[in-house]
Short mmCIF file of C-alpha atoms in Angstrom, two decimals:
data_model
loop_
_atom_site.label_atom_id
_atom_site.label_comp_id
_atom_site.label_asym_id
_atom_site.label_seq_id
_atom_site.Cartn_x
_atom_site.Cartn_y
_atom_site.Cartn_z
CA UNK A 1 5.08 0.90 15.89
CA UNK A 2 8.01 3.44 15.26
CA UNK A 3 9.52 2.88 18.68
CA UNK A 4 9.66 -0.89 17.87
CA UNK A 5 11.33 -0.33 14.72
CA UNK A 6 14.03 1.69 16.05
CA UNK A 7 14.48 -0.66 19.21
CA UNK A 8 15.28 -3.30 16.06
CA UNK A 9 17.50 -1.37 14.52
CA UNK A 10 19.57 -0.63 17.83
CA UNK A 11 19.56 -4.25 18.46
CA UNK A 12 20.54 -5.48 15.50
CA UNK A 13 23.32 -2.81 15.34
CA UNK A 14 24.36 -4.25 18.97
CA UNK A 15 25.06 -8.03 17.44
CA UNK A 16 27.06 -6.60 14.41
CA UNK A 17 30.43 -6.47 16.24
CA UNK A 18 30.21 -9.63 18.22
CA UNK A 19 29.13 -11.44 15.03
CA UNK A 20 32.18 -9.92 13.11
CA UNK A 21 34.50 -10.84 16.04
CA UNK A 22 32.99 -14.51 15.48
CA UNK A 23 33.47 -14.31 11.60
CA UNK A 24 37.13 -13.57 12.09
CA UNK A 25 37.61 -16.48 14.55
CA UNK A 26 36.20 -18.97 12.01
CA UNK A 27 39.32 -19.75 10.00
CA UNK A 28 37.81 -23.40 8.54
CA UNK A 29 34.94 -24.14 6.47
CA UNK A 30 34.32 -26.89 9.01
CA UNK A 31 33.20 -26.56 13.04
CA UNK A 32 32.63 -28.89 15.82
CA UNK A 33 29.73 -27.86 18.05
CA UNK A 34 30.19 -29.76 21.17
CA UNK A 35 27.33 -29.76 23.87
CA UNK A 36 27.87 -30.81 27.73
CA UNK A 37 27.30 -34.62 28.52
CA UNK A 38 23.63 -35.69 28.48
CA UNK A 39 22.47 -32.16 26.66
CA UNK A 40 19.03 -30.68 27.84
CA UNK A 41 16.74 -28.87 25.48
CA UNK A 42 18.65 -25.57 26.30
CA UNK A 43 21.74 -26.85 25.15
CA UNK A 44 20.27 -28.74 22.11
CA UNK A 45 18.51 -25.35 20.95
CA UNK A 46 21.77 -23.56 21.31
CA UNK A 47 23.67 -26.01 19.32
CA UNK A 48 21.19 -26.12 16.55
CA UNK A 49 21.04 -22.52 16.62
CA UNK A 50 24.95 -22.32 16.61
CA UNK A 51 24.95 -24.62 13.26
CA UNK A 52 22.56 -22.33 11.74
CA UNK A 53 24.38 -19.47 12.29
CA UNK A 54 27.58 -20.49 11.17
CA UNK A 55 25.89 -22.05 7.90
CA UNK A 56 23.89 -18.85 7.03
CA UNK A 57 26.19 -15.99 8.14
CA UNK A 58 29.47 -17.39 7.31
CA UNK A 59 29.35 -20.59 5.24
CA UNK A 60 30.63 -22.92 7.57
CA UNK A 61 29.23 -26.55 7.90
CA UNK A 62 28.93 -27.41 11.84
CA UNK A 63 28.44 -30.99 13.06
CA UNK A 64 27.04 -31.04 16.68
CA UNK A 65 28.27 -33.55 19.20
CA UNK A 66 27.41 -34.60 22.92
CA UNK A 67 28.57 -36.79 25.48
CA UNK A 68 26.45 -39.36 27.80
CA UNK A 69 23.19 -39.75 26.30
CA UNK A 70 19.71 -37.73 25.35
CA UNK A 71 17.97 -39.79 28.07
CA UNK A 72 14.49 -38.05 28.26
CA UNK A 73 12.12 -39.01 26.17
CA UNK A 74 11.03 -35.55 25.09
CA UNK A 75 14.40 -34.47 24.66
CA UNK A 76 14.75 -37.36 22.26
CA UNK A 77 11.63 -36.16 20.66
CA UNK A 78 12.67 -32.79 20.50
CA UNK A 79 15.71 -34.06 18.56
CA UNK A 80 13.73 -36.26 16.01
CA UNK A 81 10.76 -33.67 15.59
CA UNK A 82 13.66 -30.78 14.60
CA UNK A 83 15.72 -33.08 12.70
CA UNK A 84 18.73 -31.96 15.08
CA UNK A 85 21.46 -33.74 14.04
CA UNK A 86 23.61 -34.44 16.76
CA UNK A 87 26.14 -37.35 17.14
CA UNK A 88 27.01 -39.18 20.12
CA UNK A 89 30.65 -39.30 21.22
CA UNK A 90 31.85 -42.30 23.10
CA UNK A 91 34.67 -40.31 24.80
CA UNK A 92 33.63 -38.46 28.19
CA UNK A 93 34.04 -35.00 26.62
CA UNK A 94 34.07 -33.22 30.34
CA UNK A 95 37.61 -34.28 30.37
CA UNK A 96 38.50 -32.50 27.14
CA UNK A 97 40.35 -29.34 27.41
#
């Protein structure tokens, strides 16, 4: 058990610097979290996690956007069951810089 505690403390310290840099980059109270077209479960989960991190750590309101569609039934179910607030963009986001 002590080894697990030490490992956890080390891992937590390793995340502080990147989170501090992220906090320095956040200059607004709102953020757009843009997923790739036709998002898969990994993309959905990452965007949802980013939204949660922004809100809890930096007090930033994040909105999740995607292009294309969430086509697979299990992916639509994931969005519904987890209440992921994702908004479809009508423009092909792969063309954005």
